[in-house]
CSV table of C-alpha atoms and ligand atoms in Angstrom, one decimal:
chain,number,residue,atom,x,y,z
A,230,MET,CA,0.0,0.0,0.0
A,231,SER,CA,1.5,3.3,-1.0
A,232,GLY,CA,-0.7,5.6,1.1
A,233,PHE,CA,-0.2,6.9,4.6
A,234,PHE,CA,-2.4,6.1,7.6
A,235,VAL,CA,-2.4,8.4,10.6
A,236,VAL,CA,-4.8,8.0,13.5
A,237,PHE,CA,-5.6,10.5,16.3
A,238,GLU,CA,-6.4,9.0,19.7
A,239,GLY,CA,-7.1,10.5,23.2
A,240,GLY,CA,-9.8,11.2,25.7
A,241,ASP,CA,-12.9,13.2,24.9
A,242,GLY,CA,-12.4,17.0,24.4
A,243,VAL,CA,-8.6,17.0,23.8
A,244,GLY,CA,-8.9,18.7,20.5
A,245,LYS,CA,-8.7,15.9,18.0
A,246,THR,CA,-11.1,17.5,15.5
A,247,THR,CA,-9.2,20.7,15.2
A,248,GLN,CA,-5.8,19.0,14.9
A,249,ILE,CA,-7.2,16.6,12.3
A,250,GLU,CA,-8.4,19.5,10.2
A,251,LEU,CA,-5.0,21.4,10.5
A,252,LEU,CA,-3.0,18.3,9.6
A,253,ALA,CA,-5.3,17.5,6.6
A,254,ARG,CA,-4.7,21.0,5.4
A,255,ALA,CA,-0.9,20.7,5.7
A,256,LEU,CA,-0.9,17.3,3.8
A,257,ARG,CA,-3.1,18.8,1.1
A,258,ALA,CA,-0.7,21.7,0.7
A,259,GLY,CA,1.9,19.1,-0.2
A,260,GLY,CA,-0.3,18.0,-3.1
A,261,ARG,CA,-1.7,14.7,-1.6
A,262,GLU,CA,-5.2,13.3,-1.7
A,263,VAL,CA,-6.3,13.4,1.9
A,264,VAL,CA,-9.3,11.4,3.4
A,265,GLU,CA,-10.5,12.7,6.8
A,266,THR,CA,-12.6,10.2,8.5
A,267,ARG,CA,-13.6,8.8,11.9
A,268,GLU,CA,-14.8,5.9,13.9
A,269,PRO,CA,-17.5,5.3,14.6
A,270,GLY,CA,-19.4,6.8,11.7
A,271,GLY,CA,-17.0,7.1,8.8
A,272,THR,CA,-19.4,5.4,6.4
A,273,GLU,CA,-23.2,5.4,5.7
A,274,LEU,CA,-23.6,2.1,7.6
A,275,GLY,CA,-21.2,3.5,10.3
A,276,ARG,CA,-23.5,6.6,10.8
A,277,GLU,CA,-26.4,4.3,11.6
A,278,LEU,CA,-24.2,2.2,13.9
A,279,ARG,CA,-22.9,5.4,15.6
A,280,GLN,CA,-26.4,6.5,16.2
A,281,ALA,CA,-27.4,3.1,17.7
A,282,ILE,CA,-24.3,2.9,19.9
A,283,MET,CA,-24.1,6.4,21.2
A,284,HIS,CA,-27.6,7.8,21.2
A,285,GLY,CA,-29.9,4.9,21.8
A,286,GLY,CA,-30.8,3.0,24.9
A,287,HIS,CA,-28.8,0.5,26.9
A,288,VAL,CA,-26.4,-1.7,24.9
A,289,ALA,CA,-24.9,-4.7,26.6
A,290,PRO,CA,-21.1,-4.2,26.8
A,291,ARG,CA,-20.2,-7.1,24.5
A,292,ALA,CA,-22.7,-5.9,21.9
A,293,GLU,CA,-21.2,-2.4,22.2
A,294,ALA,CA,-17.8,-3.8,21.5
A,295,LEU,CA,-19.1,-5.8,18.5
A,296,LEU,CA,-20.9,-2.7,17.1
A,297,TYR,CA,-17.7,-0.6,17.2
A,298,ALA,CA,-15.9,-3.6,15.6
A,299,ALA,CA,-18.6,-3.9,12.9
A,300,ASP,CA,-18.3,-0.2,12.1
A,301,ARG,CA,-14.6,-0.6,12.0
A,302,ALA,CA,-14.6,-3.6,9.7
A,303,HIS,CA,-16.9,-1.9,7.2
A,304,HIS,CA,-15.0,1.4,7.4
A,305,ILE,CA,-11.6,-0.1,6.8
A,306,ALA,CA,-12.7,-2.5,4.0
A,307,THR,CA,-14.8,0.0,2.0
A,308,LYS,CA,-13.1,3.4,2.7
A,309,VAL,CA,-9.7,3.3,4.3
A,310,ARG,CA,-8.0,0.4,2.4
A,311,PRO,CA,-9.2,1.7,-1.0
A,312,ALA,CA,-7.9,5.2,-0.2
A,313,LEU,CA,-4.5,3.8,1.0
A,314,GLU,CA,-4.3,1.7,-2.2
A,315,ARG,CA,-4.7,4.7,-4.4
A,316,GLY,CA,-2.0,6.5,-2.5
A,317,ALA,CA,-4.0,8.8,-0.3
A,318,ALA,CA,-3.2,10.0,3.2
A,319,VAL,CA,-6.0,8.9,5.6
A,320,VAL,CA,-6.3,11.0,8.7
A,321,GLN,CA,-8.6,9.2,11.1
A,322,ASP,CA,-10.3,10.2,14.4
A,323,ARG,CA,-10.0,7.1,16.7
A,324,TYR,CA,-9.3,3.4,15.9
A,325,ILE,CA,-8.6,0.2,17.7
A,326,ASP,CA,-6.9,1.8,20.7
A,327,SER,CA,-10.2,3.5,21.6
A,328,SER,CA,-11.9,0.0,21.8
A,329,VAL,CA,-9.0,-1.3,23.9
A,330,VAL,CA,-9.3,1.7,26.3
A,331,TYR,CA,-13.1,2.1,26.5
A,332,GLN,CA,-14.5,-1.4,26.0
A,333,GLY,CA,-11.4,-3.4,27.1
A,334,GLY,CA,-10.5,-1.2,30.0
A,335,ALA,CA,-13.4,1.0,31.2
A,336,ARG,CA,-16.0,-1.7,30.4
A,337,GLY,CA,-13.8,-4.4,31.7
A,338,LEU,CA,-13.9,-6.7,28.6
A,339,GLY,CA,-10.1,-7.2,28.5
A,340,ASP,CA,-7.6,-8.0,25.8
A,341,GLU,CA,-9.9,-10.0,23.6
A,342,VAL,CA,-11.3,-6.7,22.4
A,343,ALA,CA,-8.1,-5.9,20.6
A,344,ARG,CA,-8.2,-9.3,18.9
A,345,VAL,CA,-11.8,-8.8,17.7
A,346,SER,CA,-10.7,-5.5,16.1
A,347,GLU,CA,-7.6,-7.0,14.5
A,348,TRP,CA,-9.8,-9.7,12.9
A,349,ALA,CA,-12.3,-7.0,11.8
A,350,THR,CA,-9.6,-5.0,10.1
A,351,GLU,CA,-7.5,-7.9,8.8
A,352,GLY,CA,-4.6,-6.5,10.8
A,353,LEU,CA,-4.4,-3.0,9.4
A,354,VAL,CA,-1.9,-1.0,11.6
A,355,PRO,CA,-1.5,2.8,11.3
A,356,ASP,CA,1.8,4.2,10.1
A,357,LEU,CA,1.5,6.6,13.0
A,358,THR,CA,-0.8,7.1,16.0
A,359,VAL,CA,-0.9,10.6,17.5
A,360,LEU,CA,-2.0,10.5,21.1
A,361,LEU,CA,-3.3,13.9,22.2
A,362,ASP,CA,-2.5,13.7,25.8
A,363,MET,CA,-4.1,16.1,28.4
A,364,GLU,CA,-4.3,15.7,32.2
A,365,SER,CA,-7.7,17.2,32.5
A,366,VAL,CA,-10.1,18.7,30.0
A,367,PRO,CA,-11.0,22.4,30.6
A,368,GLU,CA,-14.4,23.2,31.9
A,369,ARG,CA,-15.1,25.2,28.8
A,370,LEU,CA,-15.1,22.0,26.8
A,371,ALA,CA,-17.8,20.4,28.9
A,372,ARG,CA,-20.8,19.7,26.8
A,373,GLU,CA,-23.7,17.3,26.4
A,374,LEU,CA,-22.2,13.8,26.8
A,375,ASP,CA,-23.2,10.9,24.7
A,376,ARG,CA,-24.1,7.6,26.3
A,377,VAL,CA,-20.7,6.0,25.9
A,378,GLU,CA,-18.9,9.1,27.3
A,379,ARG,CA,-21.3,9.3,30.2
A,380,GLU,CA,-20.9,5.6,31.1
A,381,THR,CA,-17.1,5.2,30.5
A,382,GLY,CA,-15.7,8.7,30.6
A,383,GLY,CA,-16.0,9.1,34.3
A,384,ASP,CA,-12.5,8.1,35.2
A,385,ARG,CA,-10.6,10.3,32.9
A,386,ALA,CA,-7.3,9.6,34.7
A,387,LEU,CA,-7.7,5.9,34.0
A,388,ILE,CA,-8.5,6.5,30.4
A,389,ARG,CA,-5.5,8.7,30.0
A,390,GLU,CA,-3.2,6.1,31.6
A,391,SER,CA,-4.5,3.4,29.4
A,392,PHE,CA,-3.8,5.4,26.2
A,393,LEU,CA,-0.3,6.2,27.5
A,394,ALA,CA,0.3,2.6,28.3
A,395,LEU,CA,-0.5,1.6,24.7
A,396,ALA,CA,1.8,4.3,23.4
A,397,SER,CA,4.7,3.2,25.6
A,398,ARG,CA,4.4,-0.3,24.2
A,399,GLU,CA,5.3,0.8,20.7
A,400,PRO,CA,7.1,4.2,21.0
A,401,GLU,CA,8.3,4.1,17.4
A,402,ARG,CA,4.8,4.1,16.0
A,403,TYR,CA,3.3,6.6,18.4
A,404,ALA,CA,3.7,10.3,19.0
A,405,VAL,CA,2.5,11.5,22.4
A,406,VAL,CA,1.7,15.2,22.1
A,407,ASP,CA,0.9,17.5,25.0
A,408,ALA,CA,-2.6,18.7,24.1
A,409,SER,CA,-2.7,21.3,26.9
A,410,GLN,CA,-0.5,23.6,24.7
A,411,SER,CA,-1.9,26.2,22.4
A,412,VAL,CA,-3.6,25.0,19.2
A,413,ASP,CA,-0.6,26.2,17.2
A,414,ASP,CA,2.0,24.5,19.4
A,415,VAL,CA,0.1,21.2,19.4
A,416,ALA,CA,-0.2,21.5,15.6
A,417,ALA,CA,3.6,22.1,15.3
A,418,ASP,CA,4.3,19.0,17.4
A,419,VAL,CA,1.9,16.9,15.3
A,420,ARG,CA,3.6,18.2,12.2
A,421,VAL,CA,7.1,17.2,13.3
A,422,ALA,CA,5.8,13.7,14.1
A,423,VAL,CA,4.0,13.3,10.8
A,424,ASP,CA,6.9,14.6,8.9
A,425,SER,CA,9.2,12.0,10.4
A,426,ALA,CA,6.7,9.2,10.0
A,427,LEU,CA,6.2,10.1,6.3
A,428,THR,CA,10.0,10.0,5.7
A,429,LYS,CA,10.3,6.7,7.6
A,430,VAL,CA,7.8,5.0,5.1
A,431,GLY,CA,9.7,6.5,2.2
A,432,LEU,CA,7.2,9.3,1.3
A,433,ALA,CA,8.0,13.0,0.9
A,434,GLY,CA,7.7,15.0,4.0
A,435,LEU,CA,5.3,17.9,4.6
A,436,PRO,CA,5.9,21.2,2.7
A,437,ALA,CA,7.8,23.7,4.8
A,438,ALA,CA,5.6,25.9,7.0
A,439,HIS,CA,5.9,29.6,6.2
A,440,ALA,CA,7.6,31.5,9.0
A,441,GLY,CA,5.5,33.9,10.9
A,442,VAL,CA,1.8,34.3,11.4
A,443,GLU,CA,-0.2,31.3,10.1
A,444,PRO,CA,1.8,28.2,9.6
A,445,TRP,CA,-1.1,26.4,7.9
A,446,GLY,CA,-2.0,29.1,5.4
A,447,THR,CA,-5.4,30.7,5.0
A,448,PRO,CA,-8.2,28.2,5.0
B,288,LIG,P1,-15.9,10.6,19.2
B,288,LIG,O1,-16.4,10.5,17.8
B,288,LIG,O2,-14.5,11.0,19.4
B,288,LIG,O3,-16.9,11.5,20.0
B,288,LIG,P2,-17.2,13.0,19.8
B,288,LIG,O4,-17.1,13.3,18.3
B,288,LIG,O5,-18.5,13.2,20.4
B,288,LIG,O6,-16.1,13.7,20.6
B,288,LIG,O7,-16.0,9.2,20.0
B,288,LIG,C1,-17.3,8.7,20.2
B,288,LIG,C2,-17.4,8.0,21.5
B,288,LIG,O8,-17.2,6.6,21.3
B,288,LIG,C3,-16.3,8.4,22.6
B,288,LIG,O9,-17.0,8.5,23.8
B,288,LIG,C4,-15.4,7.2,22.6
B,288,LIG,C5,-16.2,6.1,22.2
B,288,LIG,N1,-15.5,5.0,21.5
B,288,LIG,C6,-15.5,3.7,22.1
B,288,LIG,O10,-15.9,3.6,23.3
B,288,LIG,N2,-14.9,2.7,21.4
B,288,LIG,C7,-14.4,2.8,20.2
B,288,LIG,O11,-13.9,1.8,19.6
B,288,LIG,C8,-14.5,4.1,19.5
B,288,LIG,C9,-14.0,4.3,18.1
B,288,LIG,C10,-15.1,5.1,20.2
């Protein structure tokens, strides 16, 4: 596969959406096709599953894990792999680590959750996982929580530790970025990590940022 697969992980409210947009813009400036996507909900079927998982009534924990895995299986097979095969960069909001942390850890389902997702994706591993790490999410980001956030997000410290533990197992494939910095400083750290990961897989790095005001250019 000639494309580049980068995933953003982290707790709720750490700024994944903003950073994904900024990175996508920088990759596009280098002339690449970029696919911005997310789990759950990156496909039409995925949007239905997202609705069922996050905004419906009670879902048994194992059913919840399988619904995330079903979303993932369809998303990877029909959207992500085809994009990587035609050489695109895929910038994705959440992947297997979220299942390991929320269903495996917070829901207590354990390591089998990772194996279910590996089966679902036929073992697709990101070139780089950016973990946006933040000790606590500012009050201003507090908002209406979905069911999964309400039920599993309570122990933010545990969720943070679980993500950090996954990153420390494979430091060469992860970039842990301090998400409590300003948006521009987080973006600069992400950029350095992506640039080095692109080079590592033999692709051209990101175009040089212009010195001064807006490193990402005008939207
Ligand atoms: P996300 O799309 O990041 O939520 P939002 O856009 O509202 O910030 O994630 C959706 C929720 O689903 C979030 O609470 C984390 C949870 N989640 C899991 O529990 N397991 C998974 O495998 C994934 C992908 C997400």
